[in-house]
Each structure stands twice: as C-alpha cells, then as structure tokens.
Coordinates of C-alpha atoms in Angstrom, one line a residue:
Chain A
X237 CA 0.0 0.0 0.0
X238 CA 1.3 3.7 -0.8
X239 CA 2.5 5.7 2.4
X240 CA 0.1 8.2 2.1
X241 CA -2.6 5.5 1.6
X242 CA -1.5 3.7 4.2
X243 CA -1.3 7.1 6.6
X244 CA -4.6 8.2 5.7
X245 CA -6.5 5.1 6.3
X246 CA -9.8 5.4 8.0
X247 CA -11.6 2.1 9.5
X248 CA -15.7 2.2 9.7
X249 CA -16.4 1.4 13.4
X250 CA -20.2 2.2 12.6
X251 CA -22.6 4.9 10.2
X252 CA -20.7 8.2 10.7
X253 CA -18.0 6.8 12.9
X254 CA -14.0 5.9 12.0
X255 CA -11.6 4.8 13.9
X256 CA -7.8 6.4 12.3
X257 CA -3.9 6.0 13.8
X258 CA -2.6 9.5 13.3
X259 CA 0.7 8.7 12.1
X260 CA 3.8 10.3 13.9
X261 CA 5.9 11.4 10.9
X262 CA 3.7 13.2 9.1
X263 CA 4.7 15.9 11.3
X264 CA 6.5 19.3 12.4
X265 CA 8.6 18.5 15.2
X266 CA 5.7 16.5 17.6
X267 CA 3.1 17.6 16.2
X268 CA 1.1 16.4 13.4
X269 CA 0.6 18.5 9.9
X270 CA -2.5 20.8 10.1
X271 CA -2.9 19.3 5.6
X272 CA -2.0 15.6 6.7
X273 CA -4.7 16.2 9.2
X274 CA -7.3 17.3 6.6
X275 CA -6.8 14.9 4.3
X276 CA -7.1 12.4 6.9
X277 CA -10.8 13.7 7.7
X278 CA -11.2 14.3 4.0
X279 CA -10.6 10.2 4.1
X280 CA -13.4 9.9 6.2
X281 CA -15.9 12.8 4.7
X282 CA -15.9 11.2 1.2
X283 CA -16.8 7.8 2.5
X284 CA -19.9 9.5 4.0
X285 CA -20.7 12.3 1.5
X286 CA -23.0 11.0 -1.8
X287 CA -21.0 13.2 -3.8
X288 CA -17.3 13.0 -4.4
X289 CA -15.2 15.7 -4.1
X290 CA -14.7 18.5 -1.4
X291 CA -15.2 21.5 -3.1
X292 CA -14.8 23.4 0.3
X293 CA -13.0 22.6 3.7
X294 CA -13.1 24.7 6.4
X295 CA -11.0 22.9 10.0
X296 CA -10.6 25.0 12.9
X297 CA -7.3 23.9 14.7
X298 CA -9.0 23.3 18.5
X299 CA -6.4 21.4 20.5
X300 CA -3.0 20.0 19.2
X301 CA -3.7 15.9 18.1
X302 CA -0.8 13.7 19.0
X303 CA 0.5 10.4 16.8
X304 CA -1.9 7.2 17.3
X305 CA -6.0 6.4 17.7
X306 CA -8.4 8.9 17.1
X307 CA -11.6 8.9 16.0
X308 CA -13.6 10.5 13.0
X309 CA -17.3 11.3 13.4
X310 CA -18.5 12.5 10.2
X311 CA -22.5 14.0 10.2
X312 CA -24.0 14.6 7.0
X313 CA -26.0 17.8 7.6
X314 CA -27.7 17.6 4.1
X315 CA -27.2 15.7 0.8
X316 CA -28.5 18.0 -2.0
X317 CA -28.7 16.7 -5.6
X318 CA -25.3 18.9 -6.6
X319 CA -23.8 19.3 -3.3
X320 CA -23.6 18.0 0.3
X321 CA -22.1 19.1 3.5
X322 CA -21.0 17.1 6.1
X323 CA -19.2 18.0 9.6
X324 CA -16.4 16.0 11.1
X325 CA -15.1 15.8 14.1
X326 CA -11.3 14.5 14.8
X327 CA -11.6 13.3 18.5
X328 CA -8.9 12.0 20.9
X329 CA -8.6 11.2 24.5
X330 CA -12.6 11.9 24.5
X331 CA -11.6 15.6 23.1
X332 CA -12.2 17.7 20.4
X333 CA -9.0 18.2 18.4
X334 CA -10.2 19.5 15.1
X335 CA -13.1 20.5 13.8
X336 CA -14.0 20.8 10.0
X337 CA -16.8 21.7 7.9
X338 CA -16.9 20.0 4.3
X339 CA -19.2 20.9 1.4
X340 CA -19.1 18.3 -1.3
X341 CA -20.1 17.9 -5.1
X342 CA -18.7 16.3 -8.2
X343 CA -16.0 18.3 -10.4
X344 CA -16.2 18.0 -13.8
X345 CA -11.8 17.8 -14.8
X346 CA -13.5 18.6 -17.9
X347 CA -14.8 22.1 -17.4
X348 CA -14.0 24.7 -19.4
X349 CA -12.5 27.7 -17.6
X350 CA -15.2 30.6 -18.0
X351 CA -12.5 33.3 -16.6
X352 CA -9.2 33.3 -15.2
X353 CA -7.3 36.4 -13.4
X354 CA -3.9 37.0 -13.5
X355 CA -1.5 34.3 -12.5
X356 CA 0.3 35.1 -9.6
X357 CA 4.1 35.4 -9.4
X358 CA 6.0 33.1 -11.7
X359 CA 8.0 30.5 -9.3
X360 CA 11.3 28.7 -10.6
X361 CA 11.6 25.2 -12.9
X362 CA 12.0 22.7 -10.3
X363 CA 15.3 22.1 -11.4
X364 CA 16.6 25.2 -10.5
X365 CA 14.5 24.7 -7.3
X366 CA 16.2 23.7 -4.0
X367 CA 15.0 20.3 -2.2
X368 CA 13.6 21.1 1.3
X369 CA 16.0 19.5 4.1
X370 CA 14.0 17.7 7.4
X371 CA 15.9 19.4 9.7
X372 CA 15.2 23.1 10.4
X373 CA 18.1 25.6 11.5
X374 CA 16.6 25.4 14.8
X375 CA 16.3 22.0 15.2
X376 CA 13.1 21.4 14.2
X377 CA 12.7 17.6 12.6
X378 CA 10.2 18.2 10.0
X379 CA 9.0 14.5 9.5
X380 CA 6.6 15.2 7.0
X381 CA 9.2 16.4 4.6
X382 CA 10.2 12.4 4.2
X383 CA 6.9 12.1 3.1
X384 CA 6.4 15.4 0.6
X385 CA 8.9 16.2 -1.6
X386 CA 9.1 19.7 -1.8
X387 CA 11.2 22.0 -3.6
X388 CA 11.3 26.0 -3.0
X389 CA 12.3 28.6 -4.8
X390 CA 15.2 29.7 -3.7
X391 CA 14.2 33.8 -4.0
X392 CA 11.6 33.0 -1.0
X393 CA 14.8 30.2 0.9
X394 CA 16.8 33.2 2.1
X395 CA 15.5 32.7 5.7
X396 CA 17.6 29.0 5.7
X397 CA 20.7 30.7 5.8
X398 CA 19.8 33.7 7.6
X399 CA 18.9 36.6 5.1
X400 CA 15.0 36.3 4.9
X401 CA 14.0 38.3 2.1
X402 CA 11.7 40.1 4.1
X403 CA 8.3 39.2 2.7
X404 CA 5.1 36.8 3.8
X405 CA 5.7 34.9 0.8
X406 CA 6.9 31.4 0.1
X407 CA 6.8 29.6 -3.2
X408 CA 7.4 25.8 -4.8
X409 CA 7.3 22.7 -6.2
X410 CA 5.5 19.3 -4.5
X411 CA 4.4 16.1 -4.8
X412 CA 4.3 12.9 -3.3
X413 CA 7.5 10.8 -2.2
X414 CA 5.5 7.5 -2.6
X415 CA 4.2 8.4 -6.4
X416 CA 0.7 8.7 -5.3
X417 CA -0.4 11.5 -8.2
X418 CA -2.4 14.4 -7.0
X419 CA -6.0 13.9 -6.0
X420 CA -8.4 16.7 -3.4
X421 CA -7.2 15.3 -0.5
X422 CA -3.4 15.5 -1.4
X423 CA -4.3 19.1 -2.6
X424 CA -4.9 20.1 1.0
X425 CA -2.1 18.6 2.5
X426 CA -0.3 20.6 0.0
X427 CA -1.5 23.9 0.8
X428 CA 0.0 23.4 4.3
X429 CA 3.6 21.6 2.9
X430 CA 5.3 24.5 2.7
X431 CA 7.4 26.4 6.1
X432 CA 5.0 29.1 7.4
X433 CA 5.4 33.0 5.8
X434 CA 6.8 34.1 8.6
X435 CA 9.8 32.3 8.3
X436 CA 10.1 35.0 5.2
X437 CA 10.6 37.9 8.2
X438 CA 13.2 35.4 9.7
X439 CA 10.5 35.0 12.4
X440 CA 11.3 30.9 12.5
X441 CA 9.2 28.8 15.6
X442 CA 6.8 27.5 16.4
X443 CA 3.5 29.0 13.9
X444 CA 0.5 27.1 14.9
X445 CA -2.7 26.9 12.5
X446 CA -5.4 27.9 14.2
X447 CA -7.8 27.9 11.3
X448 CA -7.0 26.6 7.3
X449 CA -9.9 26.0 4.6
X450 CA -8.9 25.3 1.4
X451 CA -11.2 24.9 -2.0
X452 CA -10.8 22.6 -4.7
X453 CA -11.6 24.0 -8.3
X454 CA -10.6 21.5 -10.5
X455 CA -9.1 18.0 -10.1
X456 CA -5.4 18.2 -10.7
X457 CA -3.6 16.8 -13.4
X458 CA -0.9 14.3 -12.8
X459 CA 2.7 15.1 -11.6
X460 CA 3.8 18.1 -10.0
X461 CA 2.0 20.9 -7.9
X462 CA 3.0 24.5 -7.8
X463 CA 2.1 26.2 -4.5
X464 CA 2.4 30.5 -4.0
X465 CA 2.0 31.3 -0.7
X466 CA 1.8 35.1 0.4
X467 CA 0.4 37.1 3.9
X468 CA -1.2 40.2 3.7
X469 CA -0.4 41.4 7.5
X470 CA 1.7 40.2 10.6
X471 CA 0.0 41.8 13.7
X472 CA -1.3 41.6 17.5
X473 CA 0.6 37.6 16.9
X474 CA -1.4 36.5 14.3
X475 CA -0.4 36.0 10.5
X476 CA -2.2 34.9 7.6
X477 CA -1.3 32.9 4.4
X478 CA -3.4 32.0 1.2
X479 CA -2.5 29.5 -1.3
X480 CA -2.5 28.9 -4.7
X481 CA -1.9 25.6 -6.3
X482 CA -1.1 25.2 -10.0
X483 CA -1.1 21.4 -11.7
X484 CA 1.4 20.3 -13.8
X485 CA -1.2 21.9 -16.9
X486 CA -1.1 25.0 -15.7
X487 CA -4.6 25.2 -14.3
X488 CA -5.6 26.7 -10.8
X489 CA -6.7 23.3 -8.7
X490 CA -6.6 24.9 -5.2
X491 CA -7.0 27.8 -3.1
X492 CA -6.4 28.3 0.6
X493 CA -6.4 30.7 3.8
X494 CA -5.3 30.1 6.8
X495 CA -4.9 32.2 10.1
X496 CA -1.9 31.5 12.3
X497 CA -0.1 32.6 15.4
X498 CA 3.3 33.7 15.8
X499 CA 5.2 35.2 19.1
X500 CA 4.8 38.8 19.4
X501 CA 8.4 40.1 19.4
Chain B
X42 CA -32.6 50.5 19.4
X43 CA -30.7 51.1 16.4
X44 CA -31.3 48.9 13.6
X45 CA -28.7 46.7 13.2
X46 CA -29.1 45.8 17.1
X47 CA -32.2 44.6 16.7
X48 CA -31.9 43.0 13.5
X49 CA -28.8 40.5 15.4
X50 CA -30.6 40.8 18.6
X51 CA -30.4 36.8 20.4
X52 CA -32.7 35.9 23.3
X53 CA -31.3 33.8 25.5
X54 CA -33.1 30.3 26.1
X55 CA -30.7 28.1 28.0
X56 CA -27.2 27.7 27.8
X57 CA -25.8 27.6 24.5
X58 CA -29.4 28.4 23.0
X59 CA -30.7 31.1 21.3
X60 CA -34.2 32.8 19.7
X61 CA -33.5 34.7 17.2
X62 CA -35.8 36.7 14.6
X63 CA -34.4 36.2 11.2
X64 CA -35.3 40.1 9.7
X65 CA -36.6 39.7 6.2
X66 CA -35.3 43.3 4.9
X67 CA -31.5 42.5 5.3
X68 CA -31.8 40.5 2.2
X69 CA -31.2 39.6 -1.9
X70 CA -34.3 38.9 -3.3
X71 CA -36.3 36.8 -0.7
X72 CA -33.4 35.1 1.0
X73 CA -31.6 36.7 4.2
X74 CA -27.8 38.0 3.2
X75 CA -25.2 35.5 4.4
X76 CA -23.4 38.6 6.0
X77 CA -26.1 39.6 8.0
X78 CA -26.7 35.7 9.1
X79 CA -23.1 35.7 10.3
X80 CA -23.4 38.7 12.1
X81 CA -26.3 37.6 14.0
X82 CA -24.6 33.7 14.7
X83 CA -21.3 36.2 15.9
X84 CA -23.9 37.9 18.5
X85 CA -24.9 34.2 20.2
X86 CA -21.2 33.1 19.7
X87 CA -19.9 36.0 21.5
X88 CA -22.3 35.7 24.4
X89 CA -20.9 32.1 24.7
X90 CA -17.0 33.1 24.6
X91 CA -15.0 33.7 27.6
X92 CA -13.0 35.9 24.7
X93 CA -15.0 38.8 23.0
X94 CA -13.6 38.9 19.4
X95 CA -14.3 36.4 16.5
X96 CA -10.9 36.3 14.7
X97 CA -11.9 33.2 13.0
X98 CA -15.4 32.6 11.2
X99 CA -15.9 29.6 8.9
X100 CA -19.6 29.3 7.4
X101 CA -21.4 26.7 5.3
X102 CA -24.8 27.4 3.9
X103 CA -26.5 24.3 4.2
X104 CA -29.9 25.5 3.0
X105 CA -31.0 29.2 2.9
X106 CA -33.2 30.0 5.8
X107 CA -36.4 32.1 5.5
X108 CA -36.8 35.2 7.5
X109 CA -39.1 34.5 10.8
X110 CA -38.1 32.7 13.6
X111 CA -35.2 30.4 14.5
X112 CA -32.8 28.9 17.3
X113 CA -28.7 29.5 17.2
X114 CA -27.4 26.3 19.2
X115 CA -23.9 27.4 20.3
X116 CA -21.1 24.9 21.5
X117 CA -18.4 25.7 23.3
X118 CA -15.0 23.2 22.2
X119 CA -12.5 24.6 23.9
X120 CA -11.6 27.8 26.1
X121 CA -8.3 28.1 26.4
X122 CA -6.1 31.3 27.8
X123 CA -5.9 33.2 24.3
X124 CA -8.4 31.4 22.3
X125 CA -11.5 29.8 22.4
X126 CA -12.9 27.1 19.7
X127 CA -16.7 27.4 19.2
X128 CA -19.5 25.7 16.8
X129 CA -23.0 27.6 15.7
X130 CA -26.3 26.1 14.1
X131 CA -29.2 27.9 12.8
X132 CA -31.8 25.6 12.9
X133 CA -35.0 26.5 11.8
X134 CA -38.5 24.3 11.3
X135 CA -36.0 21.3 12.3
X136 CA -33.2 22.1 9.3
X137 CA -29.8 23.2 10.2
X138 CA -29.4 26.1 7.7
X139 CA -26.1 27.5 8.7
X140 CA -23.4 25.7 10.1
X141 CA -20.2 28.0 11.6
X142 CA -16.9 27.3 13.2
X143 CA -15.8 30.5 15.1
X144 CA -12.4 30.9 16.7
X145 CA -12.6 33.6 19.4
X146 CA -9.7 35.7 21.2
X147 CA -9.1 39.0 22.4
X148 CA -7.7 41.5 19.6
X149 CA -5.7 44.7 20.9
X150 CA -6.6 48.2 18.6
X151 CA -3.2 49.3 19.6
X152 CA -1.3 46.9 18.3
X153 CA 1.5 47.4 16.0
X154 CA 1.5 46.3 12.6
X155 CA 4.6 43.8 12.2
X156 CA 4.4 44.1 8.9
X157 CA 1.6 44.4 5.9
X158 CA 2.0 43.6 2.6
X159 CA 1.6 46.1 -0.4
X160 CA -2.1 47.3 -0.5
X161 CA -4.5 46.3 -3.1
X162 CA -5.7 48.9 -5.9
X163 CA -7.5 51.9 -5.1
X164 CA -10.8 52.6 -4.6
X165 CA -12.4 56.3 -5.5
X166 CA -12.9 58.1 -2.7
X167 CA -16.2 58.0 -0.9
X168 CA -17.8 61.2 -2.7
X169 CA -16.7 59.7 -6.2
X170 CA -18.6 56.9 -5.7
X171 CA -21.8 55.5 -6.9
X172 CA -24.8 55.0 -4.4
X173 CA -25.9 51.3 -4.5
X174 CA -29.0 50.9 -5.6
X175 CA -31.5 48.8 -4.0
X176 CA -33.0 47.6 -7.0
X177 CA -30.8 45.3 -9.6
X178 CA -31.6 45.6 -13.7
X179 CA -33.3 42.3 -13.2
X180 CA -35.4 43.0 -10.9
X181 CA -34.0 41.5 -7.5
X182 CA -35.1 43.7 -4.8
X183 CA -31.6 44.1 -2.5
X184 CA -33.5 45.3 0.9
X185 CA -30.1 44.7 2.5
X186 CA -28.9 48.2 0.9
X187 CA -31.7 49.7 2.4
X188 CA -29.4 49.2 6.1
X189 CA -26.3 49.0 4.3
X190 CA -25.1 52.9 2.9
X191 CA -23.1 51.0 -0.2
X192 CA -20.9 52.9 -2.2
X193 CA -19.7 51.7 -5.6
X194 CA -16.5 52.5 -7.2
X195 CA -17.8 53.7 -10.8
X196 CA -14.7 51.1 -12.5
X197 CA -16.6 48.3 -10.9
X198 CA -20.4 49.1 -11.8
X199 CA -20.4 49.1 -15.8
X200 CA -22.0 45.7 -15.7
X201 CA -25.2 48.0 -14.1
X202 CA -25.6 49.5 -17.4
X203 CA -24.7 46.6 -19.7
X204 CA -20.9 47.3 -19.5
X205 CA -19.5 45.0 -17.5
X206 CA -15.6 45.7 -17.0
X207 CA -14.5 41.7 -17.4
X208 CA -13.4 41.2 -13.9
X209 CA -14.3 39.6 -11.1
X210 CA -13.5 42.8 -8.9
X211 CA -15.8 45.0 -6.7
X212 CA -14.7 48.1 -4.8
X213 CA -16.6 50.5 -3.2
X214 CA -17.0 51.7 0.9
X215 CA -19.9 50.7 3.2
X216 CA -21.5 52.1 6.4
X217 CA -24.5 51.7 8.4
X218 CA -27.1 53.7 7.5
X219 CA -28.5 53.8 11.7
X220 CA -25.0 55.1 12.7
X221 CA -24.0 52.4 13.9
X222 CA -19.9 52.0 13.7
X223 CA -17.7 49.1 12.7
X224 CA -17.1 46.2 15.2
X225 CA -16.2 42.6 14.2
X226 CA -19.9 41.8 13.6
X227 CA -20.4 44.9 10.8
X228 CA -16.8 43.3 9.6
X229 CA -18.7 40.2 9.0
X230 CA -21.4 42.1 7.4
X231 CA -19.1 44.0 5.6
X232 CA -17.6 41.2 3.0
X233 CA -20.8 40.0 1.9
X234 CA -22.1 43.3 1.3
X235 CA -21.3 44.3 -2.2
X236 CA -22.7 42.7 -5.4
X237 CA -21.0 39.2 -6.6
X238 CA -17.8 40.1 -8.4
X239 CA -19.4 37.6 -11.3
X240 CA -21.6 40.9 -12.0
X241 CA -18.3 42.0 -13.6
X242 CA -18.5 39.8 -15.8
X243 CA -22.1 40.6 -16.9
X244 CA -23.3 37.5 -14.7
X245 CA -26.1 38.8 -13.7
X246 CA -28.6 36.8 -11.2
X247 CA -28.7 34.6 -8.2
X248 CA -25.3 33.6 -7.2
X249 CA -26.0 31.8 -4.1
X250 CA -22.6 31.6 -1.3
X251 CA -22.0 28.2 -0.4
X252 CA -19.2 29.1 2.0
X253 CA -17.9 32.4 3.6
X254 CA -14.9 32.7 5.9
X255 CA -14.2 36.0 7.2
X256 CA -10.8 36.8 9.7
X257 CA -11.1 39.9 12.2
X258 CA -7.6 41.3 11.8
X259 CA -8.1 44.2 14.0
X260 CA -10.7 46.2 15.5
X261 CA -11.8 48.7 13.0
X262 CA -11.7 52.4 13.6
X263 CA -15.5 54.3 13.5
X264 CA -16.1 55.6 10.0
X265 CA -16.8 54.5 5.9
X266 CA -15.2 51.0 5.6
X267 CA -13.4 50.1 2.4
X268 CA -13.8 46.6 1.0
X269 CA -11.8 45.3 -2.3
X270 CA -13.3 42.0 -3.7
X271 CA -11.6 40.2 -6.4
X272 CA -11.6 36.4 -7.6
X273 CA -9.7 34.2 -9.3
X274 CA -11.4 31.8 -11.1
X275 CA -14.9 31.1 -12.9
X276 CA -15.2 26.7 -13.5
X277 CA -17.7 24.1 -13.5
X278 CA -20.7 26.8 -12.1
X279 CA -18.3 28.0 -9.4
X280 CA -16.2 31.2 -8.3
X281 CA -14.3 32.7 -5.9
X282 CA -14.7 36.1 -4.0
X283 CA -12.2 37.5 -1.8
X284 CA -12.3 40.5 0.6
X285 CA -9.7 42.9 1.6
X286 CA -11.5 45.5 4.8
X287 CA -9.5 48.7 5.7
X288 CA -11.0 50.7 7.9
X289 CA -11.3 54.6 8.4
X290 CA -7.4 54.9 9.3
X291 CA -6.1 52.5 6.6
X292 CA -5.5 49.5 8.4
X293 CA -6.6 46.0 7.1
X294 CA -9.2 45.0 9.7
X295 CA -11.1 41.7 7.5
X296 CA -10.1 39.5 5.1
X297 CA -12.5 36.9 3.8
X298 CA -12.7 34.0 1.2
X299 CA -15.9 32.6 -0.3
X300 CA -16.8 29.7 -2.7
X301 CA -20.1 30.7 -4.3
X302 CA -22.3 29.0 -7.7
X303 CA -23.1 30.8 -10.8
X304 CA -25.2 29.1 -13.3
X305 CA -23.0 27.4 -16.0
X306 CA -23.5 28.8 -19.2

C-alpha cells in the first residue's frame, strides 16, 4: 500500500463513525501537519458524503492531536442533488481536536474555464529549485518532509541561511515521495507543505494553524503541484497565508487561507 | 434601538441556545444576506466566549433559511487562555441552515503592525462613488442596501448599465445607515455586502454563497469601511470572491474568502 494510503487510512467502526492511527511522521517536530490532518478527515468525509469531491473545507485547529488512535465522526447535515455538506469531528482522549466543515459535489476535470485572473508570481523550474531539508536551523525535525517532496524557490529560501527576504511569501514545487499522483485530499495537504510566511521575516518557531480551509476547483492533473503562498499582515501575533496551487497543466486546482499565530516580538 | 441591534438581537433560552428573529429586509431577493446571518450567529457566539472577538469565522450554507423565527445552538470546544474554539447552528423548522466554526480571542486596537504587505488597488474616494442601488436591472429587490449605505467605485459598476468591465473585482465603501460603527460583527457584514464580483462579468442573477470565511484582523476604527473584492477563477458553475477590509485609518481589519455558484453557461 502507498505511504500516504496507508497514513490516511480510516476504518468504519459504525454509520458516521472511524476509527484512524494519526501517524507520527507526518509531522513538524511533535506535532502532526495541520494538511495531513485534513486529508485524513477528508478520508473519512468522502466515505460518507454522496458526492465525491470536497469542493470546500473549512478545519478549525482546537487542541493539538498527537500520533496514534483517534476517531472521526462524520454528520452529513444535508445531501442535495449537486452538493452535500457534512461536519467532522477528529476526537482524541474523549476531546475535540479539530473541527472541519466539508461541502461536497462532483468536479467535472473537464470544465472549461469561463474566466481566469492573473497568475500570480512566476515561481522557478524545479530544477533550479532547492530540495527542502527535514531538519530546520533550529532544530526542528520536520518528519513530513520524508513524506512530501518539496522544492522551494530559492528567492523565497533566504531565511535557511539567515537573510530572509523580508516578505510573507513562500513559493514551490510538491508532490508525493511515494508516487501517489495528486488527488483533493493530497491538494490540501499541499496547501500546508510549505514552512510558514513568517519564516520570510526570519521569524522561525513555532506557527501554529489555528484555522486553514482550502477549495478545490478543478481536479489536478498528474505530476507536480506548484504552490504560492503570500500574507497580507503580521499583527497583535497572528499572521495569515493564502495559497494557490497550480497542476502540472497549468490550471488553478486549489485555493487556501489560513490564520496562524506567531510570538509577538 | 438602532437597527442593526435589533436585527442581530439573540434571546437567551438556556445555555448555548438562542431565539433569534431572522429580519426579512437584510436581504437579496427573498433570501436573508449571508453577512447579516453571520453577524447575527457572531452575537450568540460571543455571548458564549470567555474571549469577546471572532478572529476566525468559517460558514457553510447548508440550505437558505427564510426570514421569521429560529434557534442558534452554540457549542463551546475549547476555552483556552488566548483562544477559544466554538461551533454555531441555525436551525430553523428542524433544518440546520447555517453551520459555523468560530475561533474567538481578544484582539488589541493598539497593536502594531509587524508588517503588511503592499495594498490592493485603489478605490475612488467615498464622494466619487456611486450609491448602491437597491434595485438590480433584473429585478431583485436588495432590501439589504436599504441598512447597508453602499458605495460603488464607478470602474466596478459598468455591468449595471450593460458594461461590465471583465473582472471579477468590486470596490466600493460601506457604512450603516443607523449610525452604527464598525465592530467585528459589521466586519462580517461587511464582506458579503457588495454585489457578486461575477456581475463584472455581466453575470447577472442569483449567485448563491455556499461558503464564507471571514478573519477579524483588527478592530476597526468608527467611519466609511473600504472593501476590495476580487476572484480568481470562474469553472464548473463555481467562483471565488475574496475580501480585503481597511477601515477609516487605513488598516486592514477583515479578510475573507468565499466559494459561491453561478449558473453554467
């Protein structure tokens, strides 16, 4: 079985109801990825939804999760003929950990694109990109990174060796160590692959996700994704980031947000 | 009472239960504006929070509720120091309509701005600006701009007069008209406020949200708000909106991303 197969595995205990072993190395330092997370419950949301694809996923971070059992209760609020939306519920030690809402329909790969603004940015070939390391200046063993092969542009990698370049923006290249092409749920561990903004400011540490909903326009091509991240403000300790996520075609597959601490200096 | 209290006023029933009165003027056509239904969940959230401001909102629109009478069910997840985690419901004859995650903290008006990113394109000042009008060219009565004073930058509103400019971008600046002043709730309000940016594109019609995330960034300062919406992307009967909020002293206060349906033509 593929790794991330294998690490997003959900078991149905009973209607609604999964039991899931959070895997430890899909992780930042202890704790496990915010994206692994959602595509774990996305796991468990498409085997209750009677439509296919999460269209919209919206988690609010509420206590950190550690590696091993959990459970997923999924609720189907409402199955509509085009869309659905469902609630789940990641729940460890009898508490809440995450929280997610999850509307659901079928994507068409096939659409045509009606209108397209600008593309963002232009990020570097992955050739002339540089392969993220697992282990952080400051110690930090970035598990998930054995998992996710990543490659950032080095314009937005200055904070590695100590000259950030000063900007909530970090941009690159990902996909799957095990093979396993693109799909919704590897789109939104995607949009959380990358090191936080802040690390841009040279603001490395701990940045934890307190909130993260991503959308799924289309369903991605195979082979590699191209992710922009930028922040609009750094204030009060909170910072924010939104994605973008380009397939291998070209087309826009993802977008995210997410709102995020960081210490106030 | 001014307006806009009553219109989000919550009766308390027991604990983490609410009556409300869902007002049938702050609406699009027959159905209540997802704004002002997030502004009046945010009024039985906050009652619930041991921390006064929603920096977080995440809402699905399960099925559109009808104005009259309903019950906010509020769960509390988690209270910690600096943040608490919270779920809402609007239930109404039996339904959930609404379905919100909120994350709640306490947000300091005097903090400094770490940093901000470049700011969006202008809009015309206030006095350059159009007055919304609260009936569209096909006939949807907006009674929501009868509350809301919505002013639209003229580069935006061609599509009113058959010219649309072939954007997904709105810009304009919005107050109450009761007086009122800008607090998270009118924030909320706020980003849902101005017409779809799919109107730029001479879209014209229902364009129903499916989900709306909003993030308080700071409390805003009394006075006109400004509120820049673009989107990325029209595919497969769906697009994009996102909001940029600056209040009366320039500072970004809201951001918010929503996932809405447009008829595929």
């Amino acid at each position: 079985m593929a790794d991330f197969t294998e690490a997003t595995t959900v078991k149905y205990v009973e209607p609604g109801s999964y039991d899931v072993d959070i895997d430890g190395t899909w992780s930042v330092g202890d704790v496990p990825n915010g994206g692994y997370l959602l595509a774990l419950i996305l796991r468990a949301v498409i085997s209750e939804s009677p439509h296919p694809h999460p269209v919209s996923t919206s988690a609010h971070f509420v206590a950190p999760p550690s590696r091993g059992r959990a459970r997923i209760r999924v609720d189907l609020l409402r199955a509509g003929r085009t869309t659905a939306t469902l609630r789940a519920t990641v729940i460890q030690e009898g508490i809440s950990r995450v929280e997610a809402l999850i509307t659901t329909a079928t994507l068409d790969r096939n659409a045509d694109v009606e209108w397209a603004g600008p593309a963002p940015e232009p990020v570097a070939p992955v050739d002339e990109c540089i392969p993220a390391v697992v282990d952080l200046p400051d110690g930090t063993h970035v598990g998930l990174l054995e998992h996710v092969d990543l490659r950032l542009d080095p314009q937005t990698l200055g904070w590695f060796s100590g000259r950030p370049a000063g900007q909530l923006s970090m941009r690159g290249h990902v996909r799957l160590a095990d093979g396993t092409q693109p799909d919704p749920l590897v789109l939104a561990l995607a949009v959380d692959s990358l090191p936080p903004t802040v690390f841009g400011l040279g603001r490395l540490g701990w940045a934890p996700t307190v909130e993260l909903s991503v959308t799924t326009r289309s369903l991605p091509a195979p082979g590699w994704l191209t992710v922009h991240l930028r922040g609009r403000l750094v204030r009060d300790g909170w910072f924010d980031e939104e994605a973008e996520v380009y397939d291998a075609d070209g087309s826009l597959v993802a977008q995210s947000r997410q709102l995020a601490r960081v210490r106030v200096t």
